[in-house]
Coordinates of C-alpha atoms in Angstrom, one line a residue:
M1 CA 39.1 -43.2 -80.1
K2 CA 42.6 -43.6 -78.7
T3 CA 45.1 -42.6 -81.3
A4 CA 48.3 -43.2 -79.5
S5 CA 49.0 -45.2 -76.3
Q6 CA 51.8 -45.2 -73.8
I7 CA 53.7 -42.4 -75.5
L8 CA 56.1 -40.8 -73.0
L9 CA 57.2 -37.5 -74.6
S10 CA 60.5 -36.8 -73.0
L11 CA 60.7 -33.1 -72.4
G12 CA 64.0 -32.8 -70.5
L13 CA 65.3 -30.0 -68.3
A14 CA 68.9 -29.8 -69.2
L15 CA 69.8 -27.4 -66.5
L16 CA 71.1 -25.0 -65.2
P17 CA 74.2 -25.4 -63.9
V18 CA 74.4 -24.6 -60.2
G19 CA 74.8 -21.2 -59.0
Q20 CA 32.7 -23.9 -56.0
V21 CA 33.7 -25.5 -59.0
S22 CA 35.0 -29.0 -59.9
A23 CA 38.0 -29.5 -57.7
L24 CA 40.9 -31.2 -59.4
T25 CA 42.6 -34.0 -57.5
F26 CA 45.7 -36.0 -58.2
S27 CA 46.7 -39.5 -57.1
F28 CA 50.3 -40.8 -57.3
D29 CA 51.7 -44.1 -58.6
Y30 CA 55.2 -44.2 -57.0
Q31 CA 57.2 -46.7 -59.1
D32 CA 60.5 -46.9 -57.2
S33 CA 61.7 -49.9 -55.2
N34 CA 62.1 -49.9 -51.5
G35 CA 65.1 -47.9 -50.3
F36 CA 65.3 -45.8 -53.5
G37 CA 63.8 -42.6 -55.0
Y38 CA 60.5 -41.8 -53.4
F39 CA 61.1 -44.6 -50.8
D40 CA 64.7 -43.6 -49.9
N41 CA 65.0 -44.1 -46.1
T42 CA 68.0 -41.8 -45.7
S43 CA 67.3 -39.5 -42.7
A44 CA 66.6 -35.9 -43.6
S45 CA 65.9 -32.7 -41.5
P46 CA 62.8 -30.7 -42.3
V47 CA 63.5 -27.8 -44.5
G48 CA 61.6 -24.8 -46.0
G49 CA 58.2 -26.0 -44.8
N50 CA 58.8 -29.6 -45.9
T51 CA 58.2 -31.7 -42.7
G52 CA 59.5 -35.0 -44.0
T53 CA 62.1 -36.8 -42.0
T54 CA 63.4 -39.1 -44.7
L55 CA 64.6 -38.2 -48.2
G56 CA 61.9 -40.3 -49.8
E57 CA 59.2 -38.7 -47.6
Q58 CA 60.4 -35.2 -48.5
R59 CA 60.3 -36.1 -52.2
R60 CA 56.7 -37.4 -51.9
I61 CA 55.6 -34.3 -50.0
L62 CA 57.2 -32.0 -52.6
L63 CA 55.6 -33.7 -55.6
E64 CA 52.2 -33.7 -53.9
H65 CA 52.6 -30.0 -53.0
A66 CA 53.5 -29.2 -56.6
A67 CA 50.5 -31.1 -57.9
G68 CA 48.4 -29.1 -55.3
V69 CA 49.6 -25.8 -56.8
W70 CA 48.3 -27.0 -60.2
A71 CA 45.0 -28.2 -58.7
N72 CA 44.4 -24.7 -57.4
Y73 CA 44.0 -23.5 -61.0
L74 CA 42.5 -26.4 -63.0
E75 CA 39.0 -28.0 -62.8
S76 CA 38.2 -31.6 -63.3
D77 CA 35.8 -34.2 -61.9
I78 CA 38.2 -37.0 -62.8
T79 CA 41.3 -37.8 -60.7
I80 CA 44.6 -37.4 -62.5
V81 CA 47.1 -40.1 -61.9
I82 CA 50.8 -39.2 -61.9
G83 CA 53.3 -42.0 -62.4
A84 CA 56.5 -40.9 -60.7
D85 CA 60.0 -42.3 -60.2
F86 CA 63.7 -41.4 -59.8
Q87 CA 66.4 -42.7 -62.1
Q88 CA 70.2 -42.3 -62.1
I89 CA 70.6 -40.3 -65.3
G90 CA 74.0 -38.8 -64.5
G91 CA 75.4 -35.5 -65.7
S92 CA 78.5 -33.4 -65.5
S93 CA 79.8 -30.8 -63.2
N94 CA 78.0 -28.0 -65.0
S95 CA 75.1 -29.5 -66.9
A96 CA 72.6 -32.2 -66.2
T97 CA 69.0 -33.3 -67.0
L98 CA 67.0 -32.4 -64.0
A99 CA 63.9 -34.4 -65.0
F100 CA 61.7 -35.3 -67.9
A101 CA 58.0 -35.8 -68.2
G102 CA 55.0 -36.0 -70.5
P103 CA 51.6 -37.5 -71.0
E104 CA 51.4 -41.3 -71.1
F105 CA 48.9 -41.3 -74.0
L106 CA 46.8 -39.0 -76.1
L107 CA 43.2 -39.2 -77.4
S108 CA 41.1 -37.7 -80.1
D109 CA 37.4 -37.7 -81.0
F110 CA 36.3 -38.8 -77.6
D111 CA 32.9 -37.8 -76.1
G112 CA 33.3 -34.2 -75.1
A113 CA 36.2 -33.4 -77.4
P114 CA 35.9 -29.7 -78.3
L115 CA 37.4 -30.2 -81.8
P116 CA 37.5 -33.2 -84.1
D117 CA 40.7 -34.8 -85.2
I118 CA 42.8 -33.1 -82.5
L119 CA 44.9 -34.9 -80.0
Y120 CA 44.4 -34.1 -76.3
V121 CA 46.7 -35.4 -73.5
S122 CA 45.1 -38.0 -71.3
A123 CA 44.5 -35.8 -68.2
L124 CA 42.8 -33.1 -70.3
A125 CA 40.8 -35.7 -72.3
D126 CA 39.5 -37.2 -69.1
S127 CA 38.5 -33.8 -67.8
L128 CA 36.6 -32.9 -71.0
A129 CA 35.0 -36.3 -71.3
G130 CA 34.0 -36.4 -67.6
E131 CA 35.3 -40.0 -67.4
D132 CA 38.6 -41.9 -67.1
N133 CA 39.4 -43.0 -70.6
D134 CA 42.0 -45.5 -69.5
P135 CA 41.1 -46.6 -65.9
G136 CA 44.0 -47.9 -63.8
S137 CA 46.8 -46.3 -65.9
P138 CA 48.8 -43.1 -65.1
D139 CA 47.8 -40.0 -67.2
L140 CA 51.3 -38.6 -67.1
G141 CA 54.8 -39.7 -66.0
I142 CA 57.6 -37.7 -64.3
T143 CA 61.1 -39.0 -63.9
V144 CA 63.6 -37.1 -61.7
N145 CA 67.4 -37.5 -62.0
E146 CA 68.5 -39.1 -58.8
S147 CA 72.2 -38.5 -59.7
I148 CA 71.8 -34.8 -58.8
D149 CA 71.5 -35.9 -55.1
S150 CA 73.8 -38.9 -55.1
D151 CA 76.7 -38.1 -57.4
P152 CA 79.1 -35.5 -56.1
N153 CA 80.4 -34.9 -59.6
V154 CA 76.9 -33.7 -60.9
L155 CA 76.2 -30.0 -60.7
G156 CA 78.8 -29.5 -58.0
G157 CA 77.3 -32.1 -55.7
G158 CA 74.8 -29.7 -54.0
G159 CA 71.8 -31.8 -54.8
F160 CA 68.1 -30.8 -54.9
Y161 CA 66.6 -28.4 -52.5
Y162 CA 63.5 -29.9 -50.9
G163 CA 61.9 -26.8 -49.3
L164 CA 58.5 -25.6 -50.3
D165 CA 59.5 -22.0 -50.1
N166 CA 61.5 -21.5 -53.3
N167 CA 64.5 -20.5 -51.2
A168 CA 67.2 -22.8 -52.5
P169 CA 70.8 -22.0 -51.5
S170 CA 73.1 -21.0 -54.4
N171 CA 74.6 -24.5 -54.6
Q172 CA 71.3 -26.4 -54.8
T173 CA 68.6 -26.8 -57.4
D174 CA 65.0 -26.1 -56.5
L175 CA 63.0 -29.2 -57.0
L176 CA 59.6 -27.6 -56.5
S177 CA 60.2 -25.4 -59.6
T178 CA 61.3 -28.4 -61.6
L179 CA 58.2 -30.4 -60.6
L180 CA 55.8 -27.6 -61.4
H181 CA 57.4 -27.3 -64.8
E182 CA 57.3 -31.1 -65.5
I183 CA 53.6 -31.4 -64.4
G184 CA 52.9 -28.6 -66.9
H185 CA 54.2 -30.8 -69.7
G186 CA 52.2 -33.7 -68.6
L187 CA 49.0 -31.7 -68.5
G188 CA 49.4 -30.6 -72.1
F189 CA 52.0 -27.8 -72.4
L190 CA 53.8 -29.5 -75.3
S191 CA 53.7 -30.0 -79.0
T192 CA 53.7 -33.5 -80.3
V193 CA 55.2 -32.4 -83.7
D194 CA 58.6 -33.9 -84.5
E195 CA 60.6 -30.8 -84.9
T196 CA 63.3 -32.5 -86.8
D197 CA 61.1 -33.5 -89.8
G198 CA 57.8 -31.6 -89.1
T199 CA 55.6 -34.7 -89.0
L200 CA 52.4 -34.8 -86.9
L201 CA 52.0 -37.6 -84.3
G202 CA 49.6 -40.1 -85.9
G203 CA 48.9 -37.6 -88.6
L204 CA 47.0 -35.3 -86.2
P205 CA 47.9 -32.0 -84.5
D206 CA 47.4 -31.6 -80.8
S207 CA 45.5 -28.9 -78.9
F208 CA 48.8 -27.0 -78.2
T209 CA 50.0 -27.2 -81.7
V210 CA 46.8 -25.7 -83.1
H211 CA 47.9 -22.4 -81.6
I212 CA 51.4 -22.3 -83.0
F213 CA 52.0 -19.7 -85.7
D214 CA 54.9 -18.4 -87.7
E215 CA 54.8 -14.6 -87.8
E216 CA 57.4 -14.4 -90.6
T217 CA 55.6 -16.7 -93.0
N218 CA 52.1 -15.7 -91.7
E219 CA 51.0 -19.4 -91.4
A220 CA 49.6 -21.6 -88.7
W221 CA 51.4 -24.9 -88.1
T222 CA 48.2 -26.7 -88.9
E223 CA 48.3 -25.1 -92.4
M224 CA 51.9 -26.1 -93.2
T225 CA 53.5 -29.0 -94.9
N226 CA 55.9 -31.2 -92.9
T227 CA 58.8 -29.4 -94.6
E228 CA 57.4 -26.0 -93.7
R229 CA 56.9 -27.0 -90.1
R230 CA 60.5 -28.4 -89.9
N231 CA 61.8 -25.1 -91.2
S232 CA 59.6 -23.1 -88.9
A233 CA 60.8 -25.0 -85.9
I234 CA 64.1 -23.2 -86.0
N235 CA 62.7 -19.8 -86.9
D236 CA 63.4 -18.0 -83.6
P237 CA 61.9 -15.6 -82.6
D238 CA 59.0 -15.7 -85.1
V239 CA 57.4 -18.9 -83.9
T240 CA 54.6 -17.8 -81.5
F241 CA 51.7 -19.2 -79.4
R242 CA 48.5 -17.5 -80.5
G243 CA 46.2 -18.7 -77.8
P244 CA 43.8 -15.8 -77.3
A245 CA 43.7 -16.0 -73.4
T246 CA 47.5 -16.0 -73.4
Q247 CA 47.7 -13.1 -75.8
Q248 CA 45.5 -11.0 -73.5
A249 CA 47.3 -11.9 -70.3
A250 CA 50.7 -11.2 -71.8
K251 CA 49.8 -7.6 -72.2
R252 CA 50.1 -7.2 -68.4
Q253 CA 52.4 -10.0 -67.4
L254 CA 55.3 -9.4 -69.8
K255 CA 57.4 -6.2 -69.7
P256 CA 60.4 -4.8 -71.6
E257 CA 63.5 -6.3 -70.0
F258 CA 66.0 -3.6 -70.7
G259 CA 64.6 -0.1 -70.5
G260 CA 61.8 0.4 -72.9
V261 CA 59.6 2.3 -70.4
S262 CA 59.1 6.1 -70.2
V263 CA 57.9 8.3 -67.4
D264 CA 56.4 11.4 -69.1
Q265 CA 55.4 14.7 -67.5
I266 CA 52.2 15.7 -69.3
N267 CA 49.9 18.7 -69.2
A268 CA 46.1 18.7 -68.8
S269 CA 45.6 17.9 -72.5
G270 CA 47.9 14.9 -72.3
D271 CA 50.7 16.5 -74.2
T272 CA 54.3 15.4 -73.2
I273 CA 56.4 18.1 -71.6
S274 CA 59.4 16.0 -70.7
S275 CA 60.4 12.3 -70.5
F276 CA 62.5 10.1 -68.3
S277 CA 63.8 6.7 -69.1
A278 CA 62.6 3.9 -66.7
Q279 CA 63.1 0.2 -66.0
A280 CA 60.3 -2.3 -65.1
G281 CA 60.8 -4.7 -62.2
N282 CA 60.2 -8.4 -62.3
F283 CA 57.2 -8.3 -60.0
G284 CA 53.7 -6.9 -60.3
W285 CA 51.8 -6.2 -63.5
G286 CA 53.2 -4.4 -66.4
V287 CA 52.1 -1.1 -67.8
P288 CA 48.9 -1.5 -69.8
E289 CA 48.9 -0.7 -73.6
S290 CA 47.2 2.6 -72.9
G291 CA 49.7 3.6 -70.3
V292 CA 48.7 4.8 -66.8
S293 CA 48.5 8.5 -65.8
G294 CA 47.8 10.5 -62.7
K295 CA 49.0 13.0 -60.3
L296 CA 52.5 12.4 -58.8
V297 CA 52.7 12.2 -55.0
L298 CA 55.9 11.8 -53.0
V299 CA 55.1 9.3 -50.2
D300 CA 55.6 10.1 -46.5
D301 CA 55.9 7.1 -44.3
G302 CA 56.6 9.2 -41.2
S303 CA 59.8 7.4 -40.2
G304 CA 63.5 8.0 -40.9
T305 CA 63.9 8.8 -44.6
T306 CA 60.2 9.5 -44.9
S307 CA 60.2 9.2 -48.7
D308 CA 61.6 5.6 -48.8
G309 CA 58.1 4.1 -48.3
C310 CA 59.2 1.4 -45.9
Q311 CA 56.6 1.9 -43.2
G312 CA 52.8 1.7 -43.5
P313 CA 50.3 3.1 -43.5
F314 CA 51.7 6.3 -45.1
V315 CA 51.1 9.5 -43.3
N316 CA 49.8 11.0 -46.5
E317 CA 47.8 8.0 -47.5
N318 CA 44.8 10.2 -48.5
E319 CA 47.0 12.0 -51.0
V320 CA 48.5 8.8 -52.5
L321 CA 45.0 7.2 -52.9
G322 CA 44.2 7.1 -56.6
Q323 CA 47.5 8.7 -57.7
I324 CA 51.0 7.6 -58.8
A325 CA 53.4 7.2 -55.9
L326 CA 57.0 8.5 -56.0
I327 CA 59.3 6.6 -53.6
D328 CA 63.0 6.8 -52.9
R329 CA 65.2 3.7 -53.1
G330 CA 66.8 2.4 -49.9
T331 CA 66.2 0.7 -46.5
C332 CA 63.8 -2.1 -47.5
F333 CA 63.0 -4.3 -50.4
F334 CA 61.5 -3.0 -53.6
D335 CA 58.4 -5.2 -53.4
E336 CA 57.8 -4.0 -49.8
K337 CA 57.7 -0.4 -50.9
V338 CA 55.3 -1.2 -53.8
A339 CA 53.1 -3.3 -51.5
F340 CA 52.8 -0.4 -49.0
A341 CA 51.9 2.0 -51.9
Q342 CA 49.3 -0.5 -53.3
A343 CA 47.8 -0.7 -49.8
A344 CA 47.5 3.1 -49.8
G345 CA 45.6 3.0 -53.0
A346 CA 48.3 4.0 -55.5
I347 CA 47.6 3.2 -59.1
A348 CA 51.3 2.9 -60.0
V349 CA 54.7 3.5 -58.4
I350 CA 57.9 5.2 -59.5
I351 CA 61.0 4.4 -57.5
A352 CA 63.9 6.8 -57.8
N353 CA 67.6 5.7 -57.4
N354 CA 69.3 7.3 -54.4
D355 CA 72.8 6.4 -55.6
G356 CA 73.4 7.4 -59.2
E357 CA 71.8 7.0 -62.6
T358 CA 71.9 3.2 -63.1
L359 CA 68.5 1.8 -63.9
V360 CA 68.0 -1.1 -61.6
K361 CA 65.9 -4.1 -62.6
M362 CA 63.9 -4.3 -59.4
S363 CA 63.6 -7.8 -57.9
G364 CA 60.8 -9.1 -55.6
D365 CA 58.5 -12.1 -55.1
D366 CA 55.3 -10.6 -53.7
A367 CA 52.6 -12.2 -55.9
S368 CA 49.9 -10.0 -54.4
I369 CA 51.2 -6.9 -56.2
T370 CA 49.0 -6.0 -59.1
I371 CA 50.0 -2.4 -59.9
P372 CA 52.9 -1.4 -62.2
S373 CA 56.1 -0.1 -60.8
V374 CA 59.2 1.3 -62.5
F375 CA 62.7 2.5 -61.6
I376 CA 64.3 5.8 -62.6
G377 CA 67.7 7.5 -62.1
Q378 CA 68.6 9.8 -59.2
S379 CA 68.7 13.0 -61.2
D380 CA 65.4 12.3 -62.9
G381 CA 63.9 11.6 -59.5
N382 CA 65.1 14.9 -58.3
E383 CA 63.7 16.7 -61.3
L384 CA 60.3 15.1 -60.8
K385 CA 60.4 16.1 -57.1
A386 CA 61.0 19.7 -58.2
L387 CA 57.7 19.6 -60.1
L388 CA 55.8 18.8 -56.9
P389 CA 53.1 19.3 -55.9
G390 CA 50.7 19.0 -58.8
A391 CA 52.8 17.3 -61.4
L392 CA 50.8 15.0 -63.8
V393 CA 52.7 12.1 -65.2
Q394 CA 52.1 9.1 -67.5
I395 CA 54.0 5.8 -67.5
R396 CA 54.1 4.0 -70.8
N397 CA 56.0 1.3 -72.7
T398 CA 58.1 2.6 -75.6
I399 CA 58.9 -0.8 -77.0
D400 CA 57.0 -4.2 -77.0
P401 CA 57.4 -6.4 -73.9
S402 CA 60.3 -8.9 -74.2
G403 CA 59.2 -12.2 -75.7
I404 CA 56.3 -10.7 -77.7
R405 CA 56.2 -11.0 -81.4
E406 CA 53.3 -9.4 -83.3
G407 CA 51.2 -9.5 -80.2
S408 CA 51.8 -13.1 -79.4
V409 CA 54.3 -14.8 -77.0
S410 CA 57.3 -16.4 -78.7
L411 CA 58.1 -20.1 -78.3
H412 CA 61.6 -21.6 -77.9
A413 CA 62.8 -22.2 -81.5
P414 CA 66.6 -22.3 -81.6
N415 CA 68.7 -23.3 -84.7
P416 CA 69.6 -26.1 -84.6
V417 CA 66.7 -27.9 -82.9
A418 CA 67.3 -28.5 -79.2
S419 CA 65.9 -32.0 -78.5
G420 CA 63.4 -31.9 -75.6
S421 CA 63.4 -28.1 -75.5
S422 CA 62.4 -26.7 -78.9
I423 CA 58.8 -25.5 -79.4
S424 CA 57.3 -27.0 -76.2
H425 CA 58.6 -24.1 -74.1
W426 CA 58.3 -20.3 -73.9
S427 CA 61.1 -18.3 -75.4
I428 CA 64.0 -17.6 -73.2
S429 CA 63.6 -13.9 -74.0
T430 CA 60.4 -13.4 -72.0
F431 CA 60.6 -11.0 -69.0
P432 CA 59.9 -11.8 -66.3
H433 CA 61.1 -15.3 -67.0
L434 CA 58.3 -17.9 -67.1
L435 CA 57.8 -21.3 -65.5
M436 CA 57.7 -23.1 -68.9
Q437 CA 60.9 -21.7 -70.3
P438 CA 63.4 -24.4 -71.1
N439 CA 65.7 -25.4 -68.3
L440 CA 63.7 -23.3 -65.8
S441 CA 66.3 -20.7 -66.7
R442 CA 69.1 -20.6 -69.3
L443 CA 72.2 -22.7 -69.5
V444 CA 74.9 -20.8 -67.8
D445 CA 78.5 -21.3 -67.1
I446 CA 78.8 -21.9 -63.3
T447 CA 82.4 -20.6 -63.5
N448 CA 81.0 -17.2 -64.4
P449 CA 78.2 -16.5 -61.8
Q450 CA 78.2 -12.8 -62.9
S451 CA 77.0 -13.7 -66.3
G452 CA 73.6 -12.3 -65.3
L453 CA 71.7 -15.4 -66.2
V454 CA 70.5 -16.7 -62.8
P455 CA 68.5 -19.7 -61.8
F456 CA 64.7 -19.4 -62.1
T457 CA 62.9 -19.3 -58.7
Q458 CA 59.3 -19.7 -59.6
L459 CA 56.8 -19.0 -56.8
P460 CA 53.6 -21.1 -56.7
E461 CA 52.0 -18.9 -59.3
L462 CA 51.7 -20.3 -62.8
D463 CA 52.1 -17.1 -64.8
L464 CA 51.1 -17.2 -68.5
T465 CA 51.3 -21.0 -68.4
I466 CA 47.9 -21.3 -66.8
L467 CA 46.4 -19.1 -69.5
A468 CA 48.0 -21.4 -72.1
M469 CA 46.3 -24.3 -70.4
R470 CA 43.0 -22.5 -70.8
D471 CA 43.7 -22.1 -74.5
I472 CA 44.4 -25.8 -75.0
G473 CA 41.1 -26.7 -73.4
W474 CA 41.4 -26.8 -69.6
P475 CA 38.7 -25.3 -67.5
I476 CA 40.6 -22.9 -65.2
K477 CA 39.8 -21.0 -62.0
N478 CA 41.4 -18.6 -59.5
I479 CA 43.0 -16.3 -62.1
S480 CA 43.8 -12.9 -60.7
I481 CA 45.0 -11.2 -63.8
P482 CA 43.2 -9.5 -66.7
H483 CA 42.8 -12.1 -69.3
L484 CA 39.5 -11.7 -71.3
S485 CA 39.2 -10.0 -74.6
Y486 CA 35.8 -9.3 -76.0
E487 CA 36.0 -12.3 -78.3
L488 CA 36.7 -14.7 -75.4
W489 CA 34.0 -13.1 -73.3
A490 CA 31.4 -13.3 -76.1
A491 CA 32.3 -17.0 -76.8
E492 CA 31.6 -17.8 -73.1
Q493 CA 28.7 -15.5 -72.3
I494 CA 26.6 -15.5 -75.5
T495 CA 24.8 -18.5 -76.9
G496 CA 23.5 -18.3 -80.5
P497 CA 24.7 -16.3 -83.5
N498 CA 24.4 -12.7 -82.2
T499 CA 27.9 -12.4 -80.8
G500 CA 29.2 -9.4 -82.6
R501 CA 30.2 -6.2 -80.8
E502 CA 27.4 -4.1 -82.2
Q503 CA 24.8 -6.8 -81.9
D504 CA 22.3 -7.0 -79.0
A505 CA 21.9 -10.7 -78.0
D506 CA 19.2 -10.0 -75.4
G507 CA 17.3 -7.2 -77.2
D508 CA 17.6 -4.7 -74.3
S509 CA 18.9 -1.9 -76.6
Y510 CA 22.5 -2.2 -75.3
T511 CA 25.1 -3.6 -77.6
N512 CA 27.0 -6.7 -76.6
F513 CA 30.2 -4.6 -76.3
F514 CA 28.5 -2.1 -74.0
E515 CA 27.4 -5.0 -71.7
Y516 CA 31.0 -6.4 -71.8
V517 CA 32.4 -3.1 -70.7
Y518 CA 30.0 -2.6 -67.8
A519 CA 29.8 -6.3 -66.8
T520 CA 26.2 -7.1 -67.3
D521 CA 24.6 -10.3 -68.7
P522 CA 24.3 -10.0 -72.5
M523 CA 21.7 -12.8 -72.5
L524 CA 19.4 -11.3 -69.9
A525 CA 17.3 -8.2 -70.8
S526 CA 16.6 -7.4 -67.2
S527 CA 20.4 -7.2 -66.6
A528 CA 21.0 -3.9 -68.3
P529 CA 24.0 -1.6 -67.9
L530 CA 23.6 1.5 -65.9
V531 CA 25.3 4.5 -67.6
P532 CA 27.7 5.9 -65.0
A533 CA 25.9 8.6 -63.1
F534 CA 27.1 11.6 -61.1
S535 CA 26.2 12.7 -57.6
V536 CA 27.2 16.2 -56.5
L537 CA 28.7 16.2 -53.0
D538 CA 29.3 20.0 -53.0
P539 CA 29.6 22.7 -55.7
S540 CA 33.2 21.6 -56.6
N541 CA 33.4 17.9 -55.8
L542 CA 31.8 15.2 -57.9
E543 CA 31.7 11.5 -57.1
L544 CA 31.4 9.2 -60.0
K545 CA 30.4 5.5 -59.4
Y546 CA 30.1 2.7 -61.9
T547 CA 30.5 -1.0 -62.4
R548 CA 33.0 -2.3 -64.9
N549 CA 34.4 -5.6 -66.2
S550 CA 37.4 -6.1 -64.0
I551 CA 39.1 -8.7 -66.3
A552 CA 38.7 -6.9 -69.7
A553 CA 42.2 -6.8 -71.1
D554 CA 41.4 -4.8 -74.2
V555 CA 39.3 -1.9 -72.7
T556 CA 40.5 1.4 -71.5
F557 CA 38.3 3.3 -69.1
E558 CA 38.6 7.0 -69.9
L559 CA 37.3 10.1 -68.0
T560 CA 35.5 12.6 -70.3
R561 CA 33.8 15.9 -69.5
T562 CA 31.4 18.6 -70.7
E563 CA 30.1 21.9 -69.5
D564 CA 26.5 20.9 -69.8
L565 CA 24.7 17.6 -70.5
E566 CA 23.5 18.8 -73.9
T567 CA 27.0 19.3 -75.2
S568 CA 29.0 16.3 -76.5
F569 CA 31.6 14.9 -74.0
S570 CA 35.2 15.7 -74.7
D571 CA 38.0 13.3 -75.6
T572 CA 39.9 11.8 -72.7
T573 CA 40.4 14.3 -69.9
Y574 CA 43.8 14.7 -68.3
G575 CA 44.4 16.7 -65.2
T576 CA 45.3 16.8 -61.6
G577 CA 41.7 17.1 -60.4
Y578 CA 40.5 13.5 -60.3
R579 CA 41.5 10.2 -58.8
Q580 CA 40.1 6.7 -58.2
T581 CA 39.1 6.6 -54.6
G582 CA 37.7 3.1 -54.2
A583 CA 37.4 -0.2 -55.8
T584 CA 35.6 -3.2 -54.4
T585 CA 35.7 -6.5 -56.3
I586 CA 32.3 -8.2 -56.3
D587 CA 33.4 -11.3 -58.1
D588 CA 35.8 -12.5 -60.8
M589 CA 34.0 -10.4 -63.5
T590 CA 32.8 -7.1 -61.9
E591 CA 34.3 -4.3 -60.0
E592 CA 32.6 -1.4 -58.3
V593 CA 34.7 1.8 -58.8
E594 CA 34.5 5.3 -57.4
W595 CA 36.3 8.3 -58.9
E596 CA 36.5 11.6 -57.1
V597 CA 36.6 14.6 -59.4
F598 CA 37.4 18.2 -58.4
S599 CA 35.7 20.5 -60.7
E600 CA 36.5 24.2 -61.1
A601 CA 33.1 25.0 -62.5
P602 CA 29.7 24.0 -61.1
N603 CA 28.5 23.3 -64.7
E604 CA 31.3 20.9 -65.5
F605 CA 30.2 17.3 -65.8
F606 CA 32.1 14.0 -66.1
R607 CA 31.6 10.5 -67.2
V608 CA 33.6 7.3 -67.7
K609 CA 33.7 5.8 -71.2
G610 CA 35.0 2.3 -71.9
T611 CA 36.7 2.1 -75.2
E612 CA 38.6 -0.7 -77.0
N613 CA 42.3 -0.3 -77.2
P614 CA 43.6 0.4 -80.7

């Protein structure tokens, strides 16, 4: 039944001051009059990949491009209708509402609803029901502030940037980021709770609110009274989003923002010999909970300063393969260096300053980078170089990633309540900054551009936001980050009651958890895990091949050893004598991996053990 109709939930962006599967499709109900907004006939020059020749055409191209980014990640058989317009909302020289958006209505208890008595935004309800619940009506509405383009007194008069490349000049506001953000609200990234009094819309929680939790009071919002929810709504930073897919993805997407990372020299037993402070960059994955260890190799790119990693392929690519690359700062961009190292097969990168001890927060926008990278001071870099060749190092986080509270991502819960911003956004403390943070960035004083709080320039990748969409009910696709815990995997892969870790759903003598680790079908007895086997290439070189679950966020794959197969295998083996030499992704779930192990004894045997992170 429909529990609320034509509710436009105004989630504003008070900016920023200047400085095959079911394919989802969108249609657009442009609601402006001729000559205005999306039909503005003012001539415009193509910019940043946007080929429109009038202002209105460029606006339509940009909105449809932003919707296309979302369509790349969500599945639905039902076309989603976006109602869109421009309005003259006004603003000041250093603050303005960029846009506001929300679902046009919400539904509960429709055919296909996953949970009873829960509100789902129109677009999601249509997807889950497999039918349009309100034919002919928009599912979500987006209004953009036309004053930012037309009023020279608003945000310095620079107007919106209409390129598709997220390359806005410093005096303009990137409209693509704004529209990506607003579409997110309309698709369900929002709470319908009234934060000022704690009341539920129509007396029911929504599919976003069911994941909201107060870590201080240890209560879910669905368990609270109105007064308790009202008090919790200003309890920053303890209000979190406990969606399980989001929790898992956050382990690799979020990082400590200021320091909080260590590069340790370790011995063959894993004991720390010395430690160096490091800083994570804003691109690539973060360091996993278990850390990442390997032999340290100084890159040689064969040109100029050979250790700056600015040319590829590396001369010593075979040495870098499966190890941790050490690279000097200078000559090219940070993400270029890391991309070359990743192409060479490095499992992580350490970049050393070439001009002092300052720990730089490395910037970059290469979304293809999936290995961790950290920055260290010049003298620490020199000390690591003095340990070469053969140094074994481990990179690890020493504090929780920024924006994480008790293992969950914090929501924006300032005191007092910020109308249009509270709760329905990620916390501003997350690092890297996320698409669904309020204002796309933080409110900054444009008279102080050195404040360090810079405009958010979101690439067409939807970070943790797309995992939150999965948690609220959206079927999603094309996710290239680890995001499945055992519980999520079991819920999707196992039908019936035998979902426990130590149970055996298909009766093939392998536990469900073992099938999870090695990526076999827990419901099909003929699909049984193959225990990783050894093949001897020569008396001192072993090649270990196995298949693993490539998106298991809670499993560490450890190398263990024994002197004969009758003796129990050791704990995790550390040493300079092994490396991952190849990995070929088969599909979204499995990965074929090869490790090369150099053994000093012909009777030394190795295996890979998948264990759950503590």
